[in-house]
Coordinates of C-alpha atoms and ligand atoms in Angstrom, one line a residue:
M1 CA 25.3 71.7 -28.1
T2 CA 26.1 67.9 -26.1
I3 CA 22.5 65.3 -26.9
E4 CA 22.6 66.4 -22.6
Q5 CA 21.2 69.6 -24.6
V6 CA 19.1 68.2 -27.3
S7 CA 17.9 65.1 -25.5
P8 CA 18.5 64.4 -22.3
R9 CA 16.7 61.2 -22.1
I10 CA 18.2 59.9 -25.0
A11 CA 21.6 60.9 -23.2
R12 CA 20.0 58.2 -20.2
L13 CA 19.3 55.9 -22.8
L14 CA 22.6 55.9 -24.8
T15 CA 24.3 55.4 -21.3
T16 CA 23.2 51.9 -21.0
V17 CA 25.2 51.4 -24.0
S18 CA 27.6 53.6 -23.4
P19 CA 30.8 51.0 -22.4
F20 CA 29.8 48.7 -26.1
L21 CA 28.9 51.8 -27.8
D22 CA 32.8 53.2 -26.8
F23 CA 34.1 50.3 -27.6
Y24 CA 32.8 50.2 -31.1
N25 CA 33.4 53.0 -32.0
S26 CA 36.7 54.4 -31.0
S27 CA 38.7 50.5 -31.1
K28 CA 41.3 49.5 -33.3
W29 CA 38.8 47.3 -35.0
R30 CA 37.0 50.4 -35.9
Q31 CA 40.4 52.0 -37.4
R32 CA 41.5 48.9 -38.9
R33 CA 37.9 46.2 -39.6
H34 CA 38.7 47.7 -44.0
E35 CA 41.9 45.5 -43.7
P36 CA 42.2 42.6 -46.2
N37 CA 44.3 40.8 -43.7
I38 CA 42.4 40.5 -40.2
S39 CA 40.5 38.2 -39.0
D40 CA 36.5 40.5 -37.5
F41 CA 34.4 38.2 -35.4
L42 CA 34.1 40.3 -33.2
L43 CA 29.7 41.5 -34.5
G44 CA 27.7 39.3 -36.2
N45 CA 28.1 41.1 -39.3
P46 CA 28.5 38.8 -42.7
Q47 CA 32.0 38.6 -43.8
E48 CA 31.4 36.9 -47.4
M49 CA 29.0 37.8 -50.2
P50 CA 25.5 37.3 -49.0
L51 CA 23.1 34.6 -50.4
P52 CA 22.7 34.1 -54.2
G53 CA 18.9 33.5 -53.8
F54 CA 18.2 36.4 -50.9
V55 CA 19.8 38.2 -54.4
D56 CA 17.7 36.9 -56.8
A57 CA 14.6 37.2 -54.6
L58 CA 15.5 40.4 -54.6
Q59 CA 15.8 41.2 -58.1
R60 CA 12.7 39.4 -58.6
W61 CA 10.7 41.2 -56.2
A62 CA 11.5 44.7 -57.1
E63 CA 10.2 44.6 -60.7
P64 CA 6.2 46.2 -60.0
Q65 CA 3.6 43.5 -61.0
N66 CA 1.4 46.8 -60.0
K67 CA 0.7 50.2 -59.1
D68 CA 0.6 49.6 -55.6
W69 CA 3.5 47.7 -55.8
F70 CA 5.6 50.1 -53.1
A71 CA 3.2 52.1 -51.5
Y72 CA 2.5 51.8 -47.7
Q73 CA 2.9 47.6 -46.7
D74 CA 1.6 47.4 -43.0
Y75 CA 1.6 43.5 -42.8
Q76 CA 0.3 41.3 -46.5
P77 CA -1.8 38.8 -46.3
E78 CA 0.1 36.7 -48.7
A79 CA 3.3 37.1 -46.7
Q80 CA 1.2 36.7 -43.4
K81 CA 0.3 33.8 -44.8
I82 CA 3.5 32.4 -45.7
I83 CA 5.0 32.9 -41.9
S84 CA 2.5 31.1 -40.5
K85 CA 2.3 28.2 -42.1
S86 CA 6.3 27.9 -42.1
L87 CA 6.8 29.2 -38.1
S88 CA 3.7 26.1 -37.3
A89 CA 5.8 23.7 -38.8
H90 CA 8.6 24.9 -37.7
R91 CA 7.7 25.2 -33.6
G92 CA 4.6 22.7 -33.8
I93 CA 2.3 25.4 -33.4
E94 CA -0.8 26.4 -35.5
F95 CA -0.5 30.4 -35.9
K96 CA -3.5 32.2 -37.8
P97 CA -2.0 34.8 -40.5
E98 CA -3.9 37.6 -39.3
D99 CA -2.0 36.7 -35.7
I100 CA 1.5 37.8 -37.6
L101 CA 2.5 41.1 -37.5
I102 CA 5.3 42.1 -39.9
T103 CA 8.0 44.1 -38.5
S104 CA 11.3 45.9 -39.2
G105 CA 13.3 43.0 -37.6
A106 CA 13.2 42.1 -34.4
F107 CA 15.0 45.3 -33.0
A108 CA 11.4 46.6 -34.2
G109 CA 9.2 43.7 -33.0
L110 CA 10.9 44.5 -28.9
A111 CA 10.4 47.6 -28.4
V112 CA 7.1 47.4 -30.3
M113 CA 5.6 45.1 -27.2
I114 CA 7.7 46.9 -25.0
A115 CA 5.6 49.5 -25.6
V116 CA 2.1 47.0 -26.1
I117 CA 2.2 45.8 -23.0
T118 CA 4.0 48.4 -20.2
N119 CA 2.8 51.6 -18.6
P120 CA 6.0 53.7 -16.8
G121 CA 6.5 52.2 -13.7
D122 CA 5.9 48.8 -15.0
E123 CA 8.9 46.8 -14.1
V124 CA 10.0 44.5 -17.3
I125 CA 13.3 42.0 -16.0
F126 CA 15.4 41.3 -18.4
I127 CA 18.9 38.2 -18.3
S128 CA 22.1 39.3 -18.2
P129 CA 24.3 38.7 -19.5
P130 CA 21.7 40.8 -22.0
W131 CA 21.8 41.6 -25.8
F132 CA 22.8 45.1 -26.1
F133 CA 19.7 46.9 -26.1
Y134 CA 17.4 45.6 -23.6
E135 CA 17.9 47.6 -20.9
G136 CA 17.7 51.5 -22.8
M137 CA 14.8 49.8 -25.0
I138 CA 12.3 48.9 -21.5
L139 CA 13.8 52.6 -20.2
E140 CA 12.6 54.1 -23.2
Q141 CA 8.6 53.3 -22.5
G142 CA 8.8 54.7 -19.2
A143 CA 9.3 51.3 -17.3
I144 CA 11.5 49.9 -15.2
P145 CA 14.6 47.5 -16.0
V146 CA 14.9 44.4 -14.1
R147 CA 18.2 42.8 -15.0
V148 CA 18.3 38.5 -13.8
R149 CA 21.8 37.2 -13.6
M150 CA 22.0 33.6 -16.0
D151 CA 22.8 30.7 -13.8
E152 CA 26.9 31.0 -14.0
E153 CA 27.3 27.7 -14.7
T154 CA 24.6 25.6 -17.0
Y155 CA 24.0 29.5 -18.6
D156 CA 20.6 28.1 -17.9
L157 CA 17.5 30.6 -16.3
D158 CA 17.7 31.5 -12.9
L159 CA 14.5 30.3 -12.0
E160 CA 14.8 30.6 -8.4
A161 CA 16.3 34.4 -9.3
I162 CA 13.8 35.5 -11.5
E163 CA 11.0 33.9 -9.1
A164 CA 12.4 36.4 -6.5
A165 CA 12.4 38.9 -8.9
I166 CA 8.9 39.2 -9.8
T167 CA 6.8 41.7 -8.2
E168 CA 3.7 42.9 -8.1
S169 CA 4.9 45.6 -10.5
T170 CA 6.0 42.8 -13.1
R171 CA 4.5 43.2 -16.9
A172 CA 7.1 40.8 -18.3
L173 CA 9.9 39.3 -18.6
I174 CA 12.9 38.9 -22.1
V175 CA 13.8 35.2 -23.0
N176 CA 16.3 34.8 -25.4
S177 CA 16.3 31.8 -26.6
P178 CA 19.0 30.2 -28.8
N179 CA 21.3 32.7 -26.3
N180 CA 23.7 35.6 -27.0
P181 CA 26.1 35.9 -26.3
T182 CA 26.5 32.2 -24.4
G183 CA 24.6 30.0 -27.1
K184 CA 22.4 28.3 -24.6
V185 CA 19.3 27.2 -25.3
Y186 CA 17.1 26.5 -22.9
P187 CA 15.4 22.6 -22.4
P188 CA 12.2 22.4 -22.2
E189 CA 12.0 21.1 -18.6
T190 CA 13.1 24.7 -17.9
L191 CA 10.5 26.1 -20.1
K192 CA 8.0 24.3 -18.7
T193 CA 9.0 25.3 -14.7
L194 CA 9.2 29.2 -16.1
S195 CA 5.6 28.7 -16.5
K196 CA 4.5 27.0 -13.8
I197 CA 5.7 30.3 -12.0
L198 CA 4.8 32.3 -14.4
N199 CA 1.4 31.3 -14.1
Q200 CA 1.6 31.1 -10.5
A201 CA 2.7 35.0 -10.1
S202 CA 0.1 36.2 -12.9
Q203 CA -2.8 34.6 -10.3
K204 CA -1.3 35.7 -7.2
Y205 CA -0.8 39.7 -8.5
G206 CA -4.3 38.7 -10.9
H207 CA -3.0 40.0 -14.1
A208 CA -0.8 38.5 -17.3
I209 CA 3.0 38.5 -16.6
Y210 CA 4.3 37.5 -20.4
I211 CA 7.1 36.8 -22.2
I212 CA 8.9 38.2 -24.8
S213 CA 10.6 35.6 -26.5
D214 CA 13.5 37.2 -29.0
E215 CA 14.0 34.4 -31.2
P216 CA 16.4 35.8 -34.2
Y217 CA 18.8 32.5 -34.0
S218 CA 15.7 29.9 -33.0
R219 CA 16.4 28.2 -36.6
I220 CA 20.1 28.6 -36.5
V221 CA 20.8 25.2 -33.8
F222 CA 23.4 22.5 -33.6
G223 CA 23.8 18.9 -33.8
G224 CA 19.8 18.5 -35.3
Q225 CA 17.7 18.9 -32.2
S226 CA 15.0 20.9 -32.6
F227 CA 14.3 24.4 -31.0
P228 CA 12.1 24.7 -27.8
S229 CA 10.3 27.9 -28.0
P230 CA 8.5 29.0 -24.5
A231 CA 5.6 29.6 -26.8
K232 CA 4.6 26.4 -26.9
Y233 CA 4.3 25.7 -23.1
Y234 CA 3.3 29.5 -21.4
P235 CA 0.4 31.0 -23.9
N236 CA 1.3 34.4 -23.1
T237 CA 4.2 34.6 -25.3
F238 CA 5.2 36.8 -27.8
L239 CA 7.3 35.5 -30.6
I240 CA 9.9 37.4 -32.4
Y241 CA 12.0 36.9 -34.5
S242 CA 14.1 38.0 -37.6
Y243 CA 15.3 37.1 -40.9
G244 CA 18.5 38.8 -40.5
K245 CA 20.8 36.3 -38.9
T246 CA 19.2 33.3 -40.5
L247 CA 19.5 35.0 -44.0
L248 CA 22.7 36.8 -42.4
V249 CA 21.5 40.3 -44.3
P250 CA 21.0 42.1 -41.1
G251 CA 20.6 45.5 -42.7
Q252 CA 17.8 43.9 -44.5
R253 CA 14.8 44.8 -41.8
I254 CA 12.0 42.5 -42.0
G255 CA 10.7 39.8 -38.9
Y256 CA 7.3 39.5 -36.8
I257 CA 5.9 39.5 -33.9
A258 CA 2.9 36.5 -34.2
L259 CA 0.5 35.9 -30.8
P260 CA 0.7 32.1 -30.3
P261 CA -3.3 30.8 -30.0
N262 CA -4.4 30.6 -27.7
M263 CA -3.3 33.4 -26.1
L264 CA -6.1 35.6 -25.0
E265 CA -7.5 39.1 -26.2
K266 CA -5.6 38.5 -28.7
S267 CA -7.8 41.3 -30.8
A268 CA -6.7 43.3 -28.9
F269 CA -3.3 42.9 -29.2
R270 CA -3.1 42.8 -32.7
E271 CA -4.8 46.8 -33.1
A272 CA -2.3 47.4 -30.4
I273 CA 0.3 46.3 -32.0
F274 CA -0.5 48.4 -35.0
A275 CA -1.1 51.1 -33.5
A276 CA 3.1 51.4 -32.1
Q277 CA 3.7 49.4 -35.1
L278 CA 2.7 53.2 -36.7
F279 CA 3.5 55.5 -33.5
T280 CA 6.6 53.7 -33.5
G281 CA 8.1 55.4 -36.9
W282 CA 5.9 52.9 -40.0
A283 CA 7.6 49.9 -38.5
F284 CA 7.0 47.6 -40.6
A285 CA 8.4 45.8 -43.4
N286 CA 10.0 47.2 -46.6
A287 CA 7.4 46.6 -49.6
I288 CA 10.4 44.3 -51.3
L289 CA 11.1 42.8 -48.8
Q290 CA 7.3 41.0 -47.9
H291 CA 6.7 40.9 -51.4
A292 CA 9.9 38.0 -51.2
I293 CA 8.6 36.0 -48.2
V294 CA 7.8 33.5 -50.8
D295 CA 11.8 33.1 -51.8
I296 CA 13.2 34.2 -49.2
E297 CA 11.1 32.6 -46.5
K298 CA 12.5 29.4 -47.7
L299 CA 16.8 30.3 -48.0
S300 CA 18.8 30.0 -44.6
I301 CA 23.1 30.5 -43.8
D302 CA 24.2 26.9 -44.2
I303 CA 23.8 25.9 -40.5
E304 CA 25.8 22.5 -40.9
H305 CA 28.5 24.8 -42.2
Y306 CA 28.4 26.8 -39.1
Q307 CA 28.2 23.8 -36.9
E308 CA 32.0 22.2 -38.3
K309 CA 33.5 26.2 -38.4
R310 CA 31.8 25.8 -34.5
D311 CA 33.5 22.5 -33.7
Q312 CA 37.2 23.4 -35.7
M313 CA 37.6 26.8 -33.5
V314 CA 36.5 25.2 -30.0
M315 CA 38.5 21.9 -30.7
A316 CA 41.5 24.5 -32.0
L317 CA 41.4 26.8 -28.8
R318 CA 41.3 23.7 -26.1
K319 CA 43.8 22.6 -27.2
Q320 CA 45.8 26.0 -27.3
G321 CA 44.6 26.1 -23.2
Y322 CA 41.5 27.9 -23.6
D323 CA 38.0 27.7 -21.7
V324 CA 35.1 27.7 -23.9
K325 CA 31.6 26.1 -23.9
L326 CA 30.4 24.2 -26.5
P327 CA 26.8 26.5 -27.9
E328 CA 24.2 24.9 -29.0
G329 CA 22.9 27.1 -31.3
T330 CA 23.4 30.8 -32.5
F331 CA 26.9 31.9 -35.0
Y332 CA 28.7 33.1 -31.2
L333 CA 31.6 31.5 -28.8
L334 CA 31.8 32.7 -25.0
V335 CA 35.2 32.3 -24.5
R336 CA 36.5 32.6 -20.7
S337 CA 40.1 35.8 -21.2
P338 CA 43.1 34.2 -20.4
L339 CA 43.8 37.4 -17.9
K340 CA 42.1 38.8 -16.3
D341 CA 41.5 41.7 -17.6
D342 CA 39.5 40.9 -21.0
M343 CA 40.4 44.2 -22.0
A344 CA 44.0 43.9 -22.5
F345 CA 43.7 39.9 -24.1
I346 CA 41.8 41.9 -26.1
D347 CA 44.0 44.6 -27.4
L348 CA 47.0 41.3 -27.3
L349 CA 44.7 39.6 -30.1
T350 CA 44.3 42.3 -31.8
D351 CA 48.4 42.9 -32.2
Y352 CA 47.9 39.1 -34.1
D353 CA 45.3 41.0 -36.2
V354 CA 42.5 39.3 -34.6
F355 CA 39.6 40.7 -33.1
C356 CA 36.7 40.2 -30.9
L357 CA 34.1 41.1 -28.2
P358 CA 35.1 42.0 -24.5
G359 CA 32.9 40.9 -22.7
S360 CA 33.2 44.0 -20.5
V361 CA 30.9 46.0 -22.6
F362 CA 28.3 42.9 -22.4
E363 CA 28.0 42.4 -18.9
M364 CA 30.6 39.1 -19.3
P365 CA 33.8 40.4 -17.8
G366 CA 36.9 37.8 -18.3
Y367 CA 35.3 36.7 -21.1
F368 CA 35.3 38.0 -25.0
R369 CA 32.7 36.8 -27.5
M370 CA 33.7 35.9 -31.2
S371 CA 30.6 35.9 -34.1
L372 CA 31.3 32.7 -36.0
T373 CA 30.4 34.6 -39.2
A374 CA 34.2 35.3 -39.8
N375 CA 34.8 33.4 -43.2
D376 CA 36.9 30.0 -43.3
E377 CA 40.4 31.6 -44.3
M378 CA 39.6 34.4 -41.5
I379 CA 38.9 30.9 -38.9
A380 CA 41.8 29.3 -40.3
R381 CA 44.7 32.5 -40.3
A382 CA 43.7 33.5 -36.8
L383 CA 44.7 30.5 -34.9
P384 CA 48.3 31.2 -34.6
G385 CA 47.6 34.7 -33.7
F386 CA 45.3 33.4 -30.9
E387 CA 48.1 30.3 -30.0
A388 CA 50.7 33.3 -29.8
A389 CA 48.1 35.3 -28.0
I390 CA 47.6 32.5 -25.2
N391 CA 50.8 32.3 -24.4
K392 CA 51.7 35.3 -24.4
A393 CA 48.7 35.8 -21.6
Q394 CA 50.2 32.6 -19.3
E395 CA 53.8 34.9 -20.2
I396 CA 52.5 37.9 -18.8
G397 CA 50.6 36.4 -15.8
Q398 CA 53.3 34.2 -14.5
K399 CA 55.3 37.9 -14.1
I400 CA 52.6 39.5 -12.0
Ligands
PLP1 N1 17.8 39.5 -30.3 C1 18.8 39.4 -30.3 C2 19.7 38.4 -29.2 C3 20.0 39.6 -31.4 O1 21.0 39.1 -31.5 C4 20.0 40.2 -32.1 C5 20.3 41.1 -33.2 O2 21.9 41.1 -33.0 C6 18.7 41.5 -32.4 C7 17.1 40.5 -31.5 C8 17.9 41.7 -33.1 O3 17.6 41.4 -34.5 P1 17.4 42.1 -35.7 O4 18.5 43.4 -35.8 O5 17.5 41.8 -36.9 O6 16.8 42.7 -35.8

């Protein structure tokens, strides 16, 4: 039997990510990803051992202190308190402990929020190029995904295009800042204007249009700048966070949905989010991770070191002739492919043991994305490969 026969609905969701999954499952990276001498920039996965503090915290909090240690846990009150305090300090908004709904990562937070605020037929706007799974998650709830392209020059939100895409069926807009894959941090001015547009549209259509603010990279911003969250400018924002990026442990699932203090109908939302987490299949975080939050909330990958890797890589690539913008946040670089066919260029890089993600699989044909979770040795080893590949591309280009 095929998946279409077993579950046509799930098969349809899979088609929204089929370019990505085809590449993930059958590219040369898949066959060669464990080879010792490759440079792996493909995904935001760790390429070195985890933070020692994280391992210590897991060990410490795995030791049961009472009989309920591993009982069902929805939201541990102590964890809610710790998170609300830290989040309030980071965002400059006073979040209440009961408004922190702990989830199994941003993945769950997004799925749950779309489930809570949409009815079948409602529209949810998202920005292209998107994170791979938005479209499928929206369709999963019977809602209609509406794609709005970013401003191609600045990588900022295209506010006019967003305004034009809003209809009476619009329920929400997903905003991802710092942005994967562009590295853009949307500035306060953009967020203020966005807030005006959404307030006007909410009034015009007689119902709230929400922002689902997908912020898993909010602590990975460079140049010492603080991160402006849409929640600061628009109270009808569901703030979604995951610890998977800041700690670089994406397989350990913990994050949260936070409700800003001046959001209306908060108690109804708390109840609905709890129910959606329950019926989504216990989308709460693992007990040990909730116990450990007191320690892991303080930890982070070395952001200065990531900034150094970003600067080193951007400088080296530009010197070799690549066209690449300096990302303001996240651990990704978005680079223009020297060949129009980014898949062909990715193949070329592979010949030099360098693995990157082709833009064609995330709505950026003609580009590729690299993840700076690659370790220092991989970066040093890859530089001659990048140079050889662009030279080869120029030769091929001249022949055409
Ligand atoms: N949103 C964006 C933009 C992401 O890049 C990711 C992970 O890659 C997620 C959400 C999901 O994060 P997590 O797997 O930590 O829940």
